[in-house]
Coordinates of C-alpha atoms (C1' of nucleotides) in Angstrom, one line a residue:
Chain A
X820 CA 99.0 127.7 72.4
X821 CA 95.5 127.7 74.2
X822 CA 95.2 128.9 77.7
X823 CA 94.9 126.2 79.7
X824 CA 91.7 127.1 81.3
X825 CA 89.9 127.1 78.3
X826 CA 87.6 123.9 77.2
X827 CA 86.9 123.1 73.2
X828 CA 84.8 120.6 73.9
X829 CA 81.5 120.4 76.6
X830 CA 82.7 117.2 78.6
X831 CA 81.1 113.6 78.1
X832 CA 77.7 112.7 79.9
X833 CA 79.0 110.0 81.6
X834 CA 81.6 110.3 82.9
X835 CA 80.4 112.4 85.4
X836 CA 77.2 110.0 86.1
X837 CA 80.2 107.2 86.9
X838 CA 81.7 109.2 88.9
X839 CA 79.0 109.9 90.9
X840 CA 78.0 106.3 91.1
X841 CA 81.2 105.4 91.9
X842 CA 81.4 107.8 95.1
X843 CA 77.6 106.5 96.7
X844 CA 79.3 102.9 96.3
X845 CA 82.5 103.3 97.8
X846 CA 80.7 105.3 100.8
X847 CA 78.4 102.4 101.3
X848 CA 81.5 100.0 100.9
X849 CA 83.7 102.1 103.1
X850 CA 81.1 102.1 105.8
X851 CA 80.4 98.8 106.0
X852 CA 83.5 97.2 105.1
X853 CA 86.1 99.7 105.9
X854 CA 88.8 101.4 103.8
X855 CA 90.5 98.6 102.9
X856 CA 87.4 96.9 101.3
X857 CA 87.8 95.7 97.4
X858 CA 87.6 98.1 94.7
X859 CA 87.4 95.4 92.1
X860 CA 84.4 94.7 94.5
X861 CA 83.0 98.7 94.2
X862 CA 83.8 99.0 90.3
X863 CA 81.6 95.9 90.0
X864 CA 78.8 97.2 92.4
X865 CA 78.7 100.5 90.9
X866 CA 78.6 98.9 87.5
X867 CA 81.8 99.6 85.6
X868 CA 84.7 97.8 84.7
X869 CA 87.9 98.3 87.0
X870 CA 89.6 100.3 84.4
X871 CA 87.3 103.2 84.8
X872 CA 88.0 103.0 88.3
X873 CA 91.0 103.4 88.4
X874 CA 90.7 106.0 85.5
X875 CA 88.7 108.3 88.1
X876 CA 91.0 107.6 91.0
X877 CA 94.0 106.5 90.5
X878 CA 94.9 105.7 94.0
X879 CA 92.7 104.0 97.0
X880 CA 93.4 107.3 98.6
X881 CA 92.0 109.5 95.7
X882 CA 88.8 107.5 96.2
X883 CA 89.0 108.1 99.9
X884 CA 89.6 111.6 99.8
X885 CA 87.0 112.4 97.2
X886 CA 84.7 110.3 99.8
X887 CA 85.7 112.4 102.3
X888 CA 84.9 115.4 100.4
X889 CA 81.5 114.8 100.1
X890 CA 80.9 114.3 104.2
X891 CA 83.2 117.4 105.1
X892 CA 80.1 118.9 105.5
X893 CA 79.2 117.6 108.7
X894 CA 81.9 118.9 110.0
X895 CA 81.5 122.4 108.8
X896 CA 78.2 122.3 110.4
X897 CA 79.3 121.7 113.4
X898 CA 81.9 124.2 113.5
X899 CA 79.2 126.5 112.6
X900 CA 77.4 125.1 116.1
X901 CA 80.4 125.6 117.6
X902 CA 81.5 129.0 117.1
X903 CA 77.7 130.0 118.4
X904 CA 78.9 128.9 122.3
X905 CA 81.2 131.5 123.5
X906 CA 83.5 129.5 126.0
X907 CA 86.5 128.3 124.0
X908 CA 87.0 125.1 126.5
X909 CA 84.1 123.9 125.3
X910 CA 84.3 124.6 121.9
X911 CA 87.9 122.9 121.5
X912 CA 86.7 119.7 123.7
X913 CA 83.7 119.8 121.1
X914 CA 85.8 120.3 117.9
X915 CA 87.8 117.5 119.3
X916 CA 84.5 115.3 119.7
X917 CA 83.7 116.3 115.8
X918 CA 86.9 115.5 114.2
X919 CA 87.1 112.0 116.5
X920 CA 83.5 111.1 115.0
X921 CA 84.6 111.9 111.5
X922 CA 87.4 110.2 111.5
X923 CA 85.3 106.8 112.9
X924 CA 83.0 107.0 110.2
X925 CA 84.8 104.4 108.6
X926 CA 87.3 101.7 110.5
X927 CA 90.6 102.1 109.0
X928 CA 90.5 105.4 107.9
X929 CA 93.0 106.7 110.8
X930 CA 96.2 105.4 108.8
X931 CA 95.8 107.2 106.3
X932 CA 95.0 110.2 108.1
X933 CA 98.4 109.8 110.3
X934 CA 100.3 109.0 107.3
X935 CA 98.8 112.3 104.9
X936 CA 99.7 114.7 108.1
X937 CA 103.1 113.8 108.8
X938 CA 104.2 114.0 104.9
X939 CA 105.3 118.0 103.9
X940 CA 105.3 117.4 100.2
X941 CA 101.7 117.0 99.5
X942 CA 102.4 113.4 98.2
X943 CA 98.5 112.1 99.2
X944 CA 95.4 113.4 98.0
X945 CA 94.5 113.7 102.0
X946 CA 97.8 115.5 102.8
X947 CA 95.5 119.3 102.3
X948 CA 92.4 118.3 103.9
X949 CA 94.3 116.7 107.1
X950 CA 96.4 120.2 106.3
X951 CA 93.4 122.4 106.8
X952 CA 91.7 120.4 110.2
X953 CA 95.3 120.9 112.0
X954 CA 95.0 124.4 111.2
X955 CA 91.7 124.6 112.7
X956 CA 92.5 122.9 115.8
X957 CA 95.1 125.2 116.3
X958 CA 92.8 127.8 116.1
X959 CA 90.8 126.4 118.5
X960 CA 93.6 125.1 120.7
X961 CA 94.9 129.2 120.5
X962 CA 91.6 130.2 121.5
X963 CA 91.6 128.7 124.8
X964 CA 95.0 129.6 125.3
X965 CA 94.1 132.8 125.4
X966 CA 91.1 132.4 127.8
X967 CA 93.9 130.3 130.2
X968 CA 91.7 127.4 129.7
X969 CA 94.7 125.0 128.5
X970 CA 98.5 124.6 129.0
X971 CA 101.0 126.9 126.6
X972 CA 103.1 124.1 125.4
X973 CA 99.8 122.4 123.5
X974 CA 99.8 122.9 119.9
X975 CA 96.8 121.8 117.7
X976 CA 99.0 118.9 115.8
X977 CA 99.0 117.1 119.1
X978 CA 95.3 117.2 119.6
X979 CA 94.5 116.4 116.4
X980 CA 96.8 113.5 116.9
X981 CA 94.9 112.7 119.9
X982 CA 91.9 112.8 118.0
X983 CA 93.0 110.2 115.6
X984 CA 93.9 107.9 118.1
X985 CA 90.8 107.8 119.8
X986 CA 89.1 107.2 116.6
X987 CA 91.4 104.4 115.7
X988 CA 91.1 102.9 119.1
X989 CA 87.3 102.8 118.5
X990 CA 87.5 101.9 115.3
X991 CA 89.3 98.7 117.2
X992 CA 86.1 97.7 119.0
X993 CA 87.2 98.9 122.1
X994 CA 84.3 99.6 124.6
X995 CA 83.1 103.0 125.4
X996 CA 83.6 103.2 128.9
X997 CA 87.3 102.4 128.4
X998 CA 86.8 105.1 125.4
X999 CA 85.5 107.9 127.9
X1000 CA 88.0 107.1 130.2
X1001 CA 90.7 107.8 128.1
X1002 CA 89.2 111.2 126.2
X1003 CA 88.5 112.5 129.7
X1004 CA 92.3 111.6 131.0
X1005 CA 93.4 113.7 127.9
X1006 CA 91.5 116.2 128.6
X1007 CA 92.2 116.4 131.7
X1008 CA 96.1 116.2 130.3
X1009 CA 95.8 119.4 128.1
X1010 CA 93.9 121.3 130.2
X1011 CA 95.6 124.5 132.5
X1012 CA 95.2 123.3 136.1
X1013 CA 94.4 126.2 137.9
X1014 CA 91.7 127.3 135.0
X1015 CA 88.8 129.4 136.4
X1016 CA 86.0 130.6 134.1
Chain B
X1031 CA 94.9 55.0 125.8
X1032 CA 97.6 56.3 126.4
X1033 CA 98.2 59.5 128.9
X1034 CA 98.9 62.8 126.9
X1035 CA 101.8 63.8 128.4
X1036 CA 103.8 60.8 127.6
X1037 CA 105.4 60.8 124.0
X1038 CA 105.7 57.5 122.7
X1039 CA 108.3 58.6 120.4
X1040 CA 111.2 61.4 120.4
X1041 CA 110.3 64.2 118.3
X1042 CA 112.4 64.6 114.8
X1043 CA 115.0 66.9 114.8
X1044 CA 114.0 68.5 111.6
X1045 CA 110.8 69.9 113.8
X1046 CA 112.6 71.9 115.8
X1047 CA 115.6 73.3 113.5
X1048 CA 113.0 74.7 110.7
X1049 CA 110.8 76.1 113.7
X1050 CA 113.8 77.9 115.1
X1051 CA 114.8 78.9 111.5
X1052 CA 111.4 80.5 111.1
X1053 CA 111.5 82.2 114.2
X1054 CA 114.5 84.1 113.6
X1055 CA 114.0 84.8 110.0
X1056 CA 110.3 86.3 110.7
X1057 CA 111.7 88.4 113.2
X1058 CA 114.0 89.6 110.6
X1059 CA 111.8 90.1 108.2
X1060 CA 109.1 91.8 110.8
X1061 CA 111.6 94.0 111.7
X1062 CA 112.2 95.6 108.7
X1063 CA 109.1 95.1 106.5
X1064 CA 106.5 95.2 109.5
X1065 CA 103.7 92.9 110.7
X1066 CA 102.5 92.4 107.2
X1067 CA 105.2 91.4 105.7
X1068 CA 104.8 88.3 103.0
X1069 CA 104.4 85.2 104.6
X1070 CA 106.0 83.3 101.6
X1071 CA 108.8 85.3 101.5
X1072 CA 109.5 84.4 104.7
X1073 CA 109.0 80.9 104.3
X1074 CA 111.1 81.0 101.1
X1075 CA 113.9 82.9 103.0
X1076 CA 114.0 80.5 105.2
X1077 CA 114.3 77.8 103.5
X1078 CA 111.3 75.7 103.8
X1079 CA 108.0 75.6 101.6
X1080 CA 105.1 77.4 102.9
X1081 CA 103.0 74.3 103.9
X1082 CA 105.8 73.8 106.6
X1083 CA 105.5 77.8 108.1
X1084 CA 101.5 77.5 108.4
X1085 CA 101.8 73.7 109.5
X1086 CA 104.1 75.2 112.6
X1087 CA 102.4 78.4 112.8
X1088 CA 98.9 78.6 111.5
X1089 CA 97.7 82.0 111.2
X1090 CA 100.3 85.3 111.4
X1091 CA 99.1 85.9 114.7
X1092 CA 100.3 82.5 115.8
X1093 CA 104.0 83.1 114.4
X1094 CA 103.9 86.5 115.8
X1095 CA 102.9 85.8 119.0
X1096 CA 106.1 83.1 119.0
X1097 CA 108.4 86.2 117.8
X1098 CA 106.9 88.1 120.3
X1099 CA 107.7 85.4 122.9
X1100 CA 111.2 85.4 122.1
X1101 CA 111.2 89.0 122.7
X1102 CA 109.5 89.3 126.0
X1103 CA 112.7 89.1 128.2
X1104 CA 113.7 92.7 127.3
X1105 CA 110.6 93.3 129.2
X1106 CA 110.9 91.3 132.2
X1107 CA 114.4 93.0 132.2
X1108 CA 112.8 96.3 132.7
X1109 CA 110.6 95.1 135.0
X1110 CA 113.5 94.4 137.4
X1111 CA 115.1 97.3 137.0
X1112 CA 111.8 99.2 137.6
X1113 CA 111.5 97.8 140.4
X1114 CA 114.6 98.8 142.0
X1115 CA 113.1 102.5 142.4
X1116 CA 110.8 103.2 144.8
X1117 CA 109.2 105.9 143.7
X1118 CA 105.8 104.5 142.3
X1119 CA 105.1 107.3 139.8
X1120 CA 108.7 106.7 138.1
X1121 CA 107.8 103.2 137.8
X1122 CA 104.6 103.3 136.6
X1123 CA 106.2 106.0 133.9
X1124 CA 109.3 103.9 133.2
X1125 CA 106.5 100.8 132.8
X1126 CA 104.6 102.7 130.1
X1127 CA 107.6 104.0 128.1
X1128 CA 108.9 100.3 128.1
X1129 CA 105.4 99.1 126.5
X1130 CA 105.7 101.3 124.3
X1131 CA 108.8 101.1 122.9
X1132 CA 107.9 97.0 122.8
X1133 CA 105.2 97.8 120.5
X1134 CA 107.1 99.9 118.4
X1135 CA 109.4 97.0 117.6
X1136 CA 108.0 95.8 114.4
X1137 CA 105.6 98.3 112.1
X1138 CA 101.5 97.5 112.3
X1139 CA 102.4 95.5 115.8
X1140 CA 99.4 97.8 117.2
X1141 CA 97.1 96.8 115.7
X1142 CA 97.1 93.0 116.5
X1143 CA 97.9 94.0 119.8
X1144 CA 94.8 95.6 120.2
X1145 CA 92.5 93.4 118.4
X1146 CA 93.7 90.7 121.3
X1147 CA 93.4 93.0 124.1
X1148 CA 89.4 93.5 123.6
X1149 CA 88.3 90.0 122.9
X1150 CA 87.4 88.1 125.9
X1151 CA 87.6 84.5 124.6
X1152 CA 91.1 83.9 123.9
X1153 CA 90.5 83.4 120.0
X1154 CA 93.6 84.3 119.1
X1155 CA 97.3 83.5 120.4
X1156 CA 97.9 87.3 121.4
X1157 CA 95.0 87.8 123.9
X1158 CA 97.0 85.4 127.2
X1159 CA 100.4 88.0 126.6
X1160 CA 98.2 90.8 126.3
X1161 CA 96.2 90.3 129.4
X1162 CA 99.2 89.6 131.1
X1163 CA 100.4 93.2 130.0
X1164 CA 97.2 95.0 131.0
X1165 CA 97.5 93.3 134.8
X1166 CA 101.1 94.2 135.5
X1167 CA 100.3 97.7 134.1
X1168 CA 98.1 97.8 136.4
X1169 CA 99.4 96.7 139.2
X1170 CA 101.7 99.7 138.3
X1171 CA 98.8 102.0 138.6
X1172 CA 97.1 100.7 141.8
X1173 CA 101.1 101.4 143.1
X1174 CA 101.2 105.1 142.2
X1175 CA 97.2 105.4 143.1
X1176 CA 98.3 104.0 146.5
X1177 CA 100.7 106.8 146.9
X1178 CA 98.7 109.4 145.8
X1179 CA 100.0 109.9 142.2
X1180 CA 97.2 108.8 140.1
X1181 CA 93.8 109.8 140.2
X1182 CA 91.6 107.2 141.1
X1183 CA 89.1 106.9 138.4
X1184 CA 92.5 105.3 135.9
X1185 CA 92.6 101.7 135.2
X1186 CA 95.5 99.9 133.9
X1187 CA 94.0 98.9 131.1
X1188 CA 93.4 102.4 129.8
X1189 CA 97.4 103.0 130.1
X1190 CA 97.8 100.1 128.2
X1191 CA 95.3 101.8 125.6
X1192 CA 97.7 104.4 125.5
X1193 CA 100.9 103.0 125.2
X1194 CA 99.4 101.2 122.2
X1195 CA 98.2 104.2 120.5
X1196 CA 101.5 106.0 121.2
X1197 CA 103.5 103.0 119.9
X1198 CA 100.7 102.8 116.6
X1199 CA 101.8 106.7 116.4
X1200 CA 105.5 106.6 116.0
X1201 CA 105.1 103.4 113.6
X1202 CA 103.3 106.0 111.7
X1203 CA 106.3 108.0 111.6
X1204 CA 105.0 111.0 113.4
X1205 CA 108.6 112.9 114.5
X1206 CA 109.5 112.2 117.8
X1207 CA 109.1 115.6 119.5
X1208 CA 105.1 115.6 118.5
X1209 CA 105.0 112.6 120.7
X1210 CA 106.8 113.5 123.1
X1211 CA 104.4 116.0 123.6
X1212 CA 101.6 114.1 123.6
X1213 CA 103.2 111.6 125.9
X1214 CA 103.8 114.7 128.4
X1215 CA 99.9 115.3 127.7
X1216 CA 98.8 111.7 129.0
X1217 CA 101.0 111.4 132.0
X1218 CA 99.7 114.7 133.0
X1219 CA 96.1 113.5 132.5
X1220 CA 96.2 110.5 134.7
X1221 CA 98.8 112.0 137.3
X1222 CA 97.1 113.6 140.2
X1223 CA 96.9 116.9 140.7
X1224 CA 98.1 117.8 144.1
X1225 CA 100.7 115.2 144.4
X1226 CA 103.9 115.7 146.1
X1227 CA 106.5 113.2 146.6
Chain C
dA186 C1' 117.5 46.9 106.9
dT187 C1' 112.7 47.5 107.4
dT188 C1' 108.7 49.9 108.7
dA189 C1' 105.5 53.3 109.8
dA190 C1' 104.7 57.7 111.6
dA191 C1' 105.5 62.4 110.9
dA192 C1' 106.9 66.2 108.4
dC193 C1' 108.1 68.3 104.2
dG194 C1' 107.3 71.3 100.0
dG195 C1' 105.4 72.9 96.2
dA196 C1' 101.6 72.7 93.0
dT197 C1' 97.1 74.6 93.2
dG198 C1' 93.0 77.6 93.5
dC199 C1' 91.6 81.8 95.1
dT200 C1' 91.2 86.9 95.8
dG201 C1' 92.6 91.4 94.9
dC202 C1' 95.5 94.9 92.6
dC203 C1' 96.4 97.6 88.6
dT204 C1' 97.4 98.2 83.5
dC205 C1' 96.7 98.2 78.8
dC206 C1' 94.3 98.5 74.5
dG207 C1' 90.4 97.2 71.3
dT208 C1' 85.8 98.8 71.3
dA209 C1' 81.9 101.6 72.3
dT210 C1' 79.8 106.0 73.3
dG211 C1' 79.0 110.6 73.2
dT212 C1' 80.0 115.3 71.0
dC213 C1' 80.9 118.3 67.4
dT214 C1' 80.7 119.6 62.4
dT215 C1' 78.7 120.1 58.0
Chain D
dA474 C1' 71.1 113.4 59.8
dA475 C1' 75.3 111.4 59.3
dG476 C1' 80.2 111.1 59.5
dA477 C1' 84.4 111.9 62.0
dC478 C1' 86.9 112.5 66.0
dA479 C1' 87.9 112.6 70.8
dT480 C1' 87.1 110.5 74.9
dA481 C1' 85.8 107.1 78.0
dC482 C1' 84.7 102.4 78.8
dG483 C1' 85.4 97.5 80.3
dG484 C1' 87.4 93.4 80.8
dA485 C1' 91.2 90.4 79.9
dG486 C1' 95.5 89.5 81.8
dG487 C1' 99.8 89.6 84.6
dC488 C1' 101.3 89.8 89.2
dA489 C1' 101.5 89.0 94.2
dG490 C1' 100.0 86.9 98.4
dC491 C1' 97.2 83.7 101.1
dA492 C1' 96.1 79.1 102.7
dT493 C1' 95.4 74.1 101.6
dC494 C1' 96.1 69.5 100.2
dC495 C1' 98.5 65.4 99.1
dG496 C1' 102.3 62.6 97.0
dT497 C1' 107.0 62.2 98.5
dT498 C1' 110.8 62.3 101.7
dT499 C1' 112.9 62.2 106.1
dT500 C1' 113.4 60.4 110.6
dA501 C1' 113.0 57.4 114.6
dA502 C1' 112.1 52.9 116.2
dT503 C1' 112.6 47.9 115.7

DNA sequence: ATTAAAACGGATGCTGCCTCCGTATGTCTT
DNA sequence: AAGACATACGGAGGCAGCATCCGTTTTAAT
């Protein structure tokens, strides 16, 4: 019995080339013609067969997730720009701003989200990542908690919640001043009333 | 040339039975396979060949929008007994959770709902129900602003933003306490601050 | 009963999903 | 360098749903 970990053989050239083809046109697909665009439509684009596809990710979602992946980075950048202010307020409205953007990147991607963070099992290749920015915002939301800056009974799975539905809303085509209005009544919602800095 | 008003001829009797028939059976099927349910199944179910659903209703939003219709008295129920309070905020609350719970009726309802809401030109049968939502909401608001419950800067149609995200949130099957939260979050966002009854 | 308008319904063409398997490609061995 | 083997490829094909079109049937009027 060979340890699992263990390869006998180096792995095949291409495969990795498709793959990598395969993310830069489903990006380009996803942004323009949202998640529910044609993968028949990508396999062709990218210039493989829909059986290698498929073969790479099995599921709409494993394409998205692996997608999403690659464009975590923005986020973690601006975490890192975040945790340089010091007043936690700000740094949860901002995180909140972050995640909402992310999550627009692409119109449709909210379902998804929603339906990854409400399953337990880990059923959905987005089920950890969705995991990982509730955690954060939790963090966040703790933070300014702490600092008296927003109400006790807020958790950071409401926010990010909140945050989904902002970004689905936009992803809608609603306006922006609408948009503002409604970020700034939810802020104004989770935030302690009598809150001095 | 004849007036358009005046029929020169009573309408069959077939007309009307397989609308009715449709009617009913897409609410059926709405109901428990959501908005996107498969139009030919519901044709099929009812008895007719699909030619005759899209001759009577020729997009899904049409035959929603006629489900919908058939629907709507709950709501103008609840507006009466709304109305029987006097308290303002109460009824502009008791408004929102009645709009919301209209839109959670059938799974992926938000959506369409929302899609109507923004367009201007009535291009599609939802857009005349919606608007009609979005002024009696708020009329709701200017109510409770007029009393000194609602901060100023909120507009009806951003409540009606909300109750359509919350309704797209519980289709999503987020658990109800989650929501309940976040429900507590936006009435606390657009209530004002120093109001006393 | 006849006629003509109006409605029916299903065959049809299309797009997209996803799978399966014969074939091609790349890697290792000698 | 060449053969052998594993691995990946790709596209044909089956399926489901959408939306349309037109020959046929049903219905109301005469």
């Amino acid at each position: 019995m060979v340890i699992s970990g263990r390869q006998g053989r180096k792995p095949r050239a291409d495969v990795q080339r498709n793959r990598a083809t395969l993310l830069e046109t489903a990006q380009r697909h996803f942004l323009r013609h949202g998640v529910g665009t044609s993968l028949e439509a990508v396999a062709k684009e990218a210039g493989v067969g829909p059986g290698t596809l498929y073969r790479h990710f099995p599921t709409r979602e494993a394409l998205l997730a692996a997608v999403l992946q690659t464009r975590s980075e923005e986020l973690v950048a601006r975490q890192a720009d975040i945790e340089q202010l010091g007043d936690p307020a700000e740094a949860l409205e901002q995180w909140l701003r972050a995640m909402e953007e992310y999550f627009s990147a692409y119109s449709g991607l909210p379902e998804p989200l929603m339906a990854a963070a409400r399953a337990q099992e880990p059923d959905s290749p987005l089920t950890i990542p969705c995991d990982i920015l509730i955690t954060a915002t939790d963090q966040y939301v703790r933070a300014a908690q702490h600092a008296g800056h927003v109400r006790a009974s807020v958790q950071g799975y409401d926010l990010f919640l909140a945050a989904c539905s902002l970004a689905w809303i936009k992803g809608n085509g609603t306006d922006e001043e609408s948009l503002g209005r409604l970020r700034a009544l939810i802020a104004s919602g989770y935030s302690e009333r009598d809150a001095q800095a």
